[in-house]
Coordinates of C-alpha atoms in Angstrom, one line a residue:
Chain A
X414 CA 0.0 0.0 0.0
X415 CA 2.6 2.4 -0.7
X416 CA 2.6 4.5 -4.1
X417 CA 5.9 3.6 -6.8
X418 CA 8.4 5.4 -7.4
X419 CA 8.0 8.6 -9.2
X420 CA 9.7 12.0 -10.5
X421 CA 7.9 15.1 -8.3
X422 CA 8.1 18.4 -9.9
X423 CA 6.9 21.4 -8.2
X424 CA 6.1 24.4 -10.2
X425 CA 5.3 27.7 -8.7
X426 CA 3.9 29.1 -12.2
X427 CA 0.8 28.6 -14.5
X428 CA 3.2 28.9 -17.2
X429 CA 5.5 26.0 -15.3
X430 CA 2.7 24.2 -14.9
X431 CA 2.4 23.6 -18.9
X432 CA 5.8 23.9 -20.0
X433 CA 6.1 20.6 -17.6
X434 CA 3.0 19.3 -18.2
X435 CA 4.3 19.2 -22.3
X436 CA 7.6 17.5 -21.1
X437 CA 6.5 15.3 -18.7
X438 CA 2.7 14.3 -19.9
X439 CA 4.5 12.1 -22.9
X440 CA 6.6 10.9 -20.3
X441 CA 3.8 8.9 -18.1
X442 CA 3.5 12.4 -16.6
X443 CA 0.3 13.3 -14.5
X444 CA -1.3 16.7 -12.4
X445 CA -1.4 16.1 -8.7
X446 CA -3.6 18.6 -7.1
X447 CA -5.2 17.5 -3.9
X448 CA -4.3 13.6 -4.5
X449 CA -7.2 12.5 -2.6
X450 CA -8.0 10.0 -5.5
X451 CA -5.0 9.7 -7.4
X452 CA -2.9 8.7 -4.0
X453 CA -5.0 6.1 -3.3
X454 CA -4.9 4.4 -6.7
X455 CA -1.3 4.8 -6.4
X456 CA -1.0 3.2 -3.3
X457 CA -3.0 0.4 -4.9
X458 CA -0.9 0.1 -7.9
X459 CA -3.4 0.8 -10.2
X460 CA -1.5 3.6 -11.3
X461 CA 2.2 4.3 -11.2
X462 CA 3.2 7.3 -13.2
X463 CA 6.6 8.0 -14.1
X464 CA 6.4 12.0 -12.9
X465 CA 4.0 14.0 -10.8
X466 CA 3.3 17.7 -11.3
X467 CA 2.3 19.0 -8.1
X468 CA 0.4 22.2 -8.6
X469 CA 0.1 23.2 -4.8
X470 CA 2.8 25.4 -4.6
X471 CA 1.4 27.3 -8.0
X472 CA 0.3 30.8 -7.1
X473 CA -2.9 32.0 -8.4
X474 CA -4.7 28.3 -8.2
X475 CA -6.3 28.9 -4.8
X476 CA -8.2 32.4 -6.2
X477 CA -12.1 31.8 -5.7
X478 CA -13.7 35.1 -6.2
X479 CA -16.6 36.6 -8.7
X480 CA -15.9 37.5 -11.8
X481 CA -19.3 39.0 -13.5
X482 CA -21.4 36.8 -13.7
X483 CA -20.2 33.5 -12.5
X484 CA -18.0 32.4 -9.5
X485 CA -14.5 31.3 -10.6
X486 CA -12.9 28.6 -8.8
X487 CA -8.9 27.9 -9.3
X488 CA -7.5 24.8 -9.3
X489 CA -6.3 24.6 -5.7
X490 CA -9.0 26.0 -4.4
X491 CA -10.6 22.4 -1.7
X492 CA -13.4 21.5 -1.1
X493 CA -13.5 22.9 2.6
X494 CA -13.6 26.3 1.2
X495 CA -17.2 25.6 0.7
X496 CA -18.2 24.5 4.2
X497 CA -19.7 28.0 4.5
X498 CA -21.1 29.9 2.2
X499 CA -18.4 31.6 0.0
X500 CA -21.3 34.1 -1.6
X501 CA -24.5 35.3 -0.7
X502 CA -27.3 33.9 -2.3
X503 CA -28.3 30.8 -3.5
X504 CA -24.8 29.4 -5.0
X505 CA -22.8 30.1 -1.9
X506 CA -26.0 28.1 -0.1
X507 CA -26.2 25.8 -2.4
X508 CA -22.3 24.6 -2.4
X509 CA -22.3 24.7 1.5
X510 CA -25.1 21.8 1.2
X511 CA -23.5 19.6 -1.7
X512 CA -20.3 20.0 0.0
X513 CA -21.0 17.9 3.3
X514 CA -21.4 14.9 1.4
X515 CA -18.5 15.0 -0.1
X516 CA -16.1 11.9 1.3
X517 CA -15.7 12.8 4.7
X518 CA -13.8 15.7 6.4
X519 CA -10.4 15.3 6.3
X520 CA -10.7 14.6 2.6
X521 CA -12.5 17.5 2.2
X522 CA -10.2 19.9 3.4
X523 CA -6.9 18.4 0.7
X524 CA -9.2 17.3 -2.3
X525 CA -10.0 20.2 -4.4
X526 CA -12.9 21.4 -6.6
X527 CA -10.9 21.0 -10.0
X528 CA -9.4 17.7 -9.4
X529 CA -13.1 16.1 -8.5
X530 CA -13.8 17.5 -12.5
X531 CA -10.5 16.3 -14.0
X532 CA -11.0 12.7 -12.2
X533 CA -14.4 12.6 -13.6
X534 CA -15.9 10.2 -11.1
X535 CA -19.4 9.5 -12.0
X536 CA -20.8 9.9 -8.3
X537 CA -18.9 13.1 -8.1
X538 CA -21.0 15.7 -6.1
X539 CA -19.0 18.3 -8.1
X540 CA -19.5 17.1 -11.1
X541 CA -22.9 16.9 -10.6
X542 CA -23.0 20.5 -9.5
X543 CA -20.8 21.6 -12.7
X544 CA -23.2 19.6 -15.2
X545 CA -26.3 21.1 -13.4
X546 CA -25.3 24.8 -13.5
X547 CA -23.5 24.6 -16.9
X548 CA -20.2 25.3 -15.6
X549 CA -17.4 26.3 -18.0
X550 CA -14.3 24.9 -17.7
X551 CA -11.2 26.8 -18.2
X552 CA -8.1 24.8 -19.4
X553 CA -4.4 25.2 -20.2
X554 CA -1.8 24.3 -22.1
X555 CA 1.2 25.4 -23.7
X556 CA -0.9 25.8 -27.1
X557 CA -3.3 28.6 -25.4
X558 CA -6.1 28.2 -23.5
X559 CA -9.4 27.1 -24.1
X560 CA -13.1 27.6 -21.9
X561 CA -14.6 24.4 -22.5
X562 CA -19.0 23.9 -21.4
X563 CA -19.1 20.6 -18.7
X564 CA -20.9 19.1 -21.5
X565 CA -17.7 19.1 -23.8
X566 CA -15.9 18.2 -20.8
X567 CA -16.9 14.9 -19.0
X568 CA -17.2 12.1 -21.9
X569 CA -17.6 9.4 -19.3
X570 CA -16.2 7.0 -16.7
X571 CA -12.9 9.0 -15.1
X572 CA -12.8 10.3 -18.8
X573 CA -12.8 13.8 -19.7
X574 CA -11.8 15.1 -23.6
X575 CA -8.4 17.0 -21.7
X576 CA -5.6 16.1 -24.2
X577 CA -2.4 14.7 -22.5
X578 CA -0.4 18.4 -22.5
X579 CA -3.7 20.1 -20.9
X580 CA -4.7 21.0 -17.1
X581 CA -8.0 22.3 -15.8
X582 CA -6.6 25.8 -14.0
X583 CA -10.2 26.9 -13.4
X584 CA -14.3 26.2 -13.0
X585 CA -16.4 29.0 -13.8
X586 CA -19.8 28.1 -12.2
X587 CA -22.9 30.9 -13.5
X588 CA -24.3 32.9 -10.1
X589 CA -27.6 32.5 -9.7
X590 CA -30.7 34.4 -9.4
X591 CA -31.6 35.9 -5.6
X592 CA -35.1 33.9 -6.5
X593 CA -33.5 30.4 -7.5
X594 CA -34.6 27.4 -5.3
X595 CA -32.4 24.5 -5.2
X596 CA -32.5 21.2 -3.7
X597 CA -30.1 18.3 -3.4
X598 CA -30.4 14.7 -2.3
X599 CA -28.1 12.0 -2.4
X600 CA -28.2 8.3 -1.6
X601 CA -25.6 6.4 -0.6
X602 CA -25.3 2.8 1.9
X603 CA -23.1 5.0 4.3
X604 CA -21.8 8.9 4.9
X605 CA -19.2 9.5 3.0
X606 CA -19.7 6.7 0.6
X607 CA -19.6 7.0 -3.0
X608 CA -23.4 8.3 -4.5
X609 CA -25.5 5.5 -6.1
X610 CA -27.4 8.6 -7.4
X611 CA -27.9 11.9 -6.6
X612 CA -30.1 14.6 -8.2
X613 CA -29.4 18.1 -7.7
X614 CA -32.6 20.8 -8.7
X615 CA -33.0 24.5 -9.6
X616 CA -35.6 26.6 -10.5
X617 CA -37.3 29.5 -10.4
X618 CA -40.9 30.5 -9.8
X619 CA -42.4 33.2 -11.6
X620 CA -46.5 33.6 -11.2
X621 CA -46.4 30.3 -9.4
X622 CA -45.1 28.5 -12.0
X623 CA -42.3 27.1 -12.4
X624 CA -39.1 28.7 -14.6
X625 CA -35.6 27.9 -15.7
X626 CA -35.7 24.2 -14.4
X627 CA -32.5 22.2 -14.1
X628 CA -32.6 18.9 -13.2
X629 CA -29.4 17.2 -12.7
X630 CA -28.9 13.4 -11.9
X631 CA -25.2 12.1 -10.8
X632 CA -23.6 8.6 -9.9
X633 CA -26.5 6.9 -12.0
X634 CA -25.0 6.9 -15.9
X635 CA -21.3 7.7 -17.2
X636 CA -20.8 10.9 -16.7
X637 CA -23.4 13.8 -14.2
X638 CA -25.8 15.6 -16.8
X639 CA -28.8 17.6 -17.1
X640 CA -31.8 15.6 -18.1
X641 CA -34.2 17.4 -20.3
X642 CA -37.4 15.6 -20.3
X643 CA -37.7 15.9 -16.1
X644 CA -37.1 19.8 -16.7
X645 CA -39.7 19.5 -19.3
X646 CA -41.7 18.1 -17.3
X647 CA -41.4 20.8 -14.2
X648 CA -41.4 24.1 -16.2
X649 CA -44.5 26.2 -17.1
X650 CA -45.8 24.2 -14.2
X651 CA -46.5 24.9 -10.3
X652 CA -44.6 23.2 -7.7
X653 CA -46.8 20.2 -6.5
X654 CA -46.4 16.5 -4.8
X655 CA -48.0 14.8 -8.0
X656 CA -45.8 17.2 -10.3
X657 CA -42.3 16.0 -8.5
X658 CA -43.4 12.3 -9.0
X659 CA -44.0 12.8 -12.5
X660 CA -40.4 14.5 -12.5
X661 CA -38.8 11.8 -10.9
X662 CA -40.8 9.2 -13.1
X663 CA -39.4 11.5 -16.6
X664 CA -35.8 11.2 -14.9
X665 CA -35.8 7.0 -14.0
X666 CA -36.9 6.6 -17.9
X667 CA -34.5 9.4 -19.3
X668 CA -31.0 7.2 -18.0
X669 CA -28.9 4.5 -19.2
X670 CA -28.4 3.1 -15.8
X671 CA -25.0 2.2 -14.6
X672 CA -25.2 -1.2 -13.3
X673 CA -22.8 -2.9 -11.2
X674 CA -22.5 -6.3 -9.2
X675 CA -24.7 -4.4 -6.0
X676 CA -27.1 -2.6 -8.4
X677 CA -29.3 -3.3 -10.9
X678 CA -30.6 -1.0 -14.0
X679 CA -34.0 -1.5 -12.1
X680 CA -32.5 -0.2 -8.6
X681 CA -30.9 2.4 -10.4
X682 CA -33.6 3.4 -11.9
X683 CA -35.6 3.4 -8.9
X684 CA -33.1 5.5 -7.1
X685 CA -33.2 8.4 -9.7
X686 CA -36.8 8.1 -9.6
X687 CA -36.8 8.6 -5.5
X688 CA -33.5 11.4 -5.6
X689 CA -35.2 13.6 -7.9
X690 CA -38.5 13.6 -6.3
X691 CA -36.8 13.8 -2.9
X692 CA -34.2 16.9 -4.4
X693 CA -37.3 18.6 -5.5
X694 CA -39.2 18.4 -2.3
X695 CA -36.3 19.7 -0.5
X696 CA -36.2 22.9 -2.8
X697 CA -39.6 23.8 -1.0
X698 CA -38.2 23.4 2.7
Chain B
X148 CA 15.5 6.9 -10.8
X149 CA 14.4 9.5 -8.1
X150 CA 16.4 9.9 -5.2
X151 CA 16.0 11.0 -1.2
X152 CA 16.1 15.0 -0.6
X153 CA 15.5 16.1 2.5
X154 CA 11.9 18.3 3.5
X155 CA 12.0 20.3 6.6
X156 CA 9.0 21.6 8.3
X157 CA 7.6 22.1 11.9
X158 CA 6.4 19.3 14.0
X159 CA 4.4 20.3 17.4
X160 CA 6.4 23.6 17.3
X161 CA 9.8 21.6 16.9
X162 CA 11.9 22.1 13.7
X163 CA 12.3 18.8 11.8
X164 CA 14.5 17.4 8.4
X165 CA 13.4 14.0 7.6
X166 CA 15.5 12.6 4.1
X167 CA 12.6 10.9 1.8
X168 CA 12.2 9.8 -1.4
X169 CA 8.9 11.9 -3.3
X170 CA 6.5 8.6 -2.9
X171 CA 7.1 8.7 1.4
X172 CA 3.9 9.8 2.7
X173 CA 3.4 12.1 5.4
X174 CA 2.4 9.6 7.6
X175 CA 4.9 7.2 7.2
X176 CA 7.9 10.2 7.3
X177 CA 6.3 10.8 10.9
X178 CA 6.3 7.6 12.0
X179 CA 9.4 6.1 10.6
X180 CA 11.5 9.1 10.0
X181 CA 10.7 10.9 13.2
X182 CA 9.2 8.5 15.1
X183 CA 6.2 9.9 16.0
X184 CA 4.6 6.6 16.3
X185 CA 1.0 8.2 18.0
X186 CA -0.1 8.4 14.4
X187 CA -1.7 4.9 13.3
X188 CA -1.7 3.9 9.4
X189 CA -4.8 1.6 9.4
X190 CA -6.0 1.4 5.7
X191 CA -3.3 3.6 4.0
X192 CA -6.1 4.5 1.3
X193 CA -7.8 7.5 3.1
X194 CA -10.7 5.5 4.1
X195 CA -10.2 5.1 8.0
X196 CA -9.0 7.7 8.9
X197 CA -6.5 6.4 11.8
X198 CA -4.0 8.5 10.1
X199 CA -5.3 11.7 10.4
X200 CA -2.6 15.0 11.2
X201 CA -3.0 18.6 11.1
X202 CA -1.3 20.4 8.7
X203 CA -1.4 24.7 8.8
X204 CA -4.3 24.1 10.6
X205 CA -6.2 21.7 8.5
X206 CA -7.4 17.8 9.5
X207 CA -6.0 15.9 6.4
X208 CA -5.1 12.1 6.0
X209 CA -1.3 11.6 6.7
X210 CA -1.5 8.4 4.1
X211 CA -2.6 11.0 1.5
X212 CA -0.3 13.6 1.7
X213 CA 3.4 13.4 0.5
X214 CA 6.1 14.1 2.8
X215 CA 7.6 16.5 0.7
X216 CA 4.4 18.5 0.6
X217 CA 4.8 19.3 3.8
X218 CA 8.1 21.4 3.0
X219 CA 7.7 24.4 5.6
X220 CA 4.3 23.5 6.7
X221 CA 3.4 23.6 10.2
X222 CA 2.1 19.8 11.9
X223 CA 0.6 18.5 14.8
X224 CA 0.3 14.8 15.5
X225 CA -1.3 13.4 18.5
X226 CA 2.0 14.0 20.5
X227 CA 1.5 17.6 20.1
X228 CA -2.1 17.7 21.8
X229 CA -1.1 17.2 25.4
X230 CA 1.4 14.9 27.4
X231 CA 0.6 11.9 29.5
X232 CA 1.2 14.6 32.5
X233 CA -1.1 17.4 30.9
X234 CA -3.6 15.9 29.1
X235 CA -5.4 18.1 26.5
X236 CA -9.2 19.1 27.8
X237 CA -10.1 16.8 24.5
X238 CA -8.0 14.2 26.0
X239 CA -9.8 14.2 29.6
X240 CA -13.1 14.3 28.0
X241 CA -12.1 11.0 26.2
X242 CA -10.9 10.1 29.3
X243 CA -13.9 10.5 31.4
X244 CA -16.2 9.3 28.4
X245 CA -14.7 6.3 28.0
X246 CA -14.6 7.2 24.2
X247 CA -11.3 4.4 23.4
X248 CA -11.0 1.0 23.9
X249 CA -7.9 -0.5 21.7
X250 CA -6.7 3.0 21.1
X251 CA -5.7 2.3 17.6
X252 CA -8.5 4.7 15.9
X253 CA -8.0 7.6 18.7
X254 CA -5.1 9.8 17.5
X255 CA -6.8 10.3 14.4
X256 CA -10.0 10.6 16.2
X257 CA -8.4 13.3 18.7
X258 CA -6.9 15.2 15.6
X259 CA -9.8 15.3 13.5
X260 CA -11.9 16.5 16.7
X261 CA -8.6 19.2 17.7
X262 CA -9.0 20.8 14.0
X263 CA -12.8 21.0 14.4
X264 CA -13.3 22.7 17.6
X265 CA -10.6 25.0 16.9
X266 CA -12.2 26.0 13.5
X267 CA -15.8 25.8 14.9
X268 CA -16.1 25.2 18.8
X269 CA -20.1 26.2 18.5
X270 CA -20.5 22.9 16.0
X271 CA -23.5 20.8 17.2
X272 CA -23.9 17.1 17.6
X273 CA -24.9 16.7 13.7
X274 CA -21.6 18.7 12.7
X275 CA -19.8 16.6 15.3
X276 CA -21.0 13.4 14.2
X277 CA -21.0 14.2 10.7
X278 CA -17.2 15.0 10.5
X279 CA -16.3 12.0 12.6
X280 CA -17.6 9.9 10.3
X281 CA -14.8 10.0 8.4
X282 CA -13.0 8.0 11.3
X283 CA -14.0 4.0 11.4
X284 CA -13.7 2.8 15.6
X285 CA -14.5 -1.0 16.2
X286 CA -14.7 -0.4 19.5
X287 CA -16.7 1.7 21.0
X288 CA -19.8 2.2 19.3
X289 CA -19.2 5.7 18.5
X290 CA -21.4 7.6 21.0
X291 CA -18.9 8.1 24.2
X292 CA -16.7 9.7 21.5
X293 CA -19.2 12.1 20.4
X294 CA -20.2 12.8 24.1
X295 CA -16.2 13.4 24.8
X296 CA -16.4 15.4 22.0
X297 CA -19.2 17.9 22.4
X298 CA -18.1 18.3 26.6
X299 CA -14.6 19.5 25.1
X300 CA -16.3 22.2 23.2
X301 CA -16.1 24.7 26.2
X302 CA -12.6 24.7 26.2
X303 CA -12.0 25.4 22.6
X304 CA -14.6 28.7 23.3
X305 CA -12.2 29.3 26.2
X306 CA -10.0 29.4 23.7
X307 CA -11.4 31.9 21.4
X308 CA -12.1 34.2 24.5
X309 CA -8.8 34.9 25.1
X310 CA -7.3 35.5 21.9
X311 CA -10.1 37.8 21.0
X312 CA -9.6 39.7 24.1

């Protein structure tokens, strides 16, 4: 249980960052930010890279401030910066929640919000919340930079479409609205444990009814997305017991369930069915 | 090949070198380098939590954190909480409570609890109990530890008092 050998570098620089990242990436060369998943597989010897560019010590990454209209999150920035609210309104409330179900404490305060996108975990809370919001993803390279939506981003399992010379330095996630409800819910078998779904909600309501709906599910297909046809079914529409079932119900037929040797399609299923009706219901607490 | 280099930073307000190779986790620099051997390593994959130091301030998992990352950071193991003559308020409470049987789970227990109450000495039972999940004991069913923890709470707010004043 001890990680192999490797080559650390430590740049202090974005621009060290990729000049190394170009050398070393070829090279069986990897990113470690808060190594809170890439230790571990390390110590398991499910991966050995050759080199490991530890962006800790790179100034800049921890800047979490607004710019505009969205929240910009560098990529040393942990998760613990979220345990209170880091804006007013409904993100900074919104992250506060999400964040206490990430892993457990400890974790929290060494992984970071970047990594938990560049690992692209399925169950990841943060992925979830980037897919749901339509984050933008802002990534670098020796070549340049390019702002890349979460959509373009995750492509599946612990797959994301970063080339090998490319870092994510940055998460822009859109404020939101002072009126914007939200609700999360996850399930998992124990605190801490990885989500066997998790559905996150926003919306606002305008005349009663209502607007803007997002409806994300996570830790139930590939990759955390926005499902369309539970939004569909919740916008134009007042807030109601019956309405949130039929959400949940548009949701458990919208996946392609993830199944594994503890979980069926069918559970799966069932699960989104019960997060999104539960995430919904908490949006009116 | 990689090679040793040595990484000096500040354990429980002592200077410290330790000579590691870049793969030498925190954890194991304390204990095998330094040894500090109040730090347990139980799963060495950041799950139990056994393992748990401060760093500047922070509860993270020793197992997860490189040596060499610690390069002029400030720690605190266990051994920096009290001594066997001066226990820690925490370490009474645990004490009194009952809250260890083996022992084995309890320095990371102590140091996860040491960084909470510092950062948030007002956090309730569900805070309490919610970031000590993160720490697996076999032992003792869980609930002498939480009760430790929330009579210890005092004493952090003590604490605050006099550095505010």
């Amino acid at each position: 249980m001890k990680p192999a050998p490797f080559t650390r570098h430590v740049p202090r620089t974005v621009d060290e960052v990729v000049s190394a990242l170009a050398e070393f990436a070829p090279l069986d060369g990897r990113i470690l930010a808060g190594g809170q998943s890439l230790v571990p597989i390390m110590a398991f010897r499910m991966a050995r890279p050759a080199h490991l560019i530890d962006i800790n010590e790179v100034e800049g990454l921890d800047r979490l401030a607004v710019d505009g209209d969205y929240l910009s999150i560098g990529a040393r920035v942990r998760h613990g910066a979220f345990h209170k609210p880091v804006i007013d309104g409904p993100l900074g409330k919104l992250l506060a929640f999400v964040v206490s179900h990430i892993a457990h404490y400890p974790i929290r305060m060494r992984g970071t919000f970047c990594g938990s996108l560049a690992h692209a975990d399925p169950a990841s809370e943060w992925c979830l919340v980037a897919a749901t919001l339509d984050a933008s993803l802002v990534v670098k390279s020796v070549r340049g930079e390019r702002i890349v939506p979460v959509t373009d981003f995750l492509e599946g399992i612990m797959s994301t479409s970063l080339a090998e010379d490319e870092f994510l330095a940055e998460a822009r996630l859109p404020l939101l609205p002072d009126d914007t409800k939200f609700g999360f819910y996850e399930f998992s078998r124990r605190a801490g444990d990885f989500a066997m779904s998790a559905a996150l909600v926003t919306y606002r309501l305008v005349d009663g009814v209502i607007a803007d709906a997002h409806v994300g599910i996570g830790g139930a297909e590939d990759r955390a997305r926005r499902i369309l046809e539970a939004e569909d079914v919740l916008n134009g529409n007042a807030p109601s017991p019956d309405l949130f079932v039929a959400a949940g119900e548009a949701a458990a037929n919208a996946i392609e369930p993830l199944e594994d040797i503890q979980t069926t399609a069918e559970y799966r299923c069932d699960l989104v069915r019960a997060v999104t009706r539960r995430a919904l219901e908490r949006s009116l607490l | 090949m990689t090679s040793a280099r040595p990484v000096h930073f500040t354990v429980n307000g002592a200077a410290a070198t330790v000579t590691v190779e870049p793969r030498t986790t925190l954890a194991d620099a304390l204990r095998n380098e330094l040894r500090l051997t109040g730090t347990h390593l139980g799963c060495e994959h950041g799950v139990c939590g056994a393992c748990t130091v401060i760093v500047d301030g922070a509860a993270v998992r020793g197992c997860l954190v490189l040596a060499a990352q610690a390069e002029g950071r400030e720690i605190t193991t266990v051994e920096g909480l009290g001594s066997a003559a001066h226990l820690s308020a925490l370490q009474l409470a645990f004490r009194k409570h009952h809250a260890l049987q083996c022992g084995f789970c309890t320095a990371g227990i102590l140091t996860t609890a040491h960084a909470l109450l510092t950062e948030e000495p007002h956090a309730d039972e569900d805070r309490i109990r919610e970031v000590i999940s993160g720490n697996l004991c076999r032992c003792t069913g869980y609930l002498p530890i939480i009760a430790a923890i929330m009579e210890a709470r005092i004493a952090y707010r003590d604490v605050q008092c006099e550095a505010a004043q």
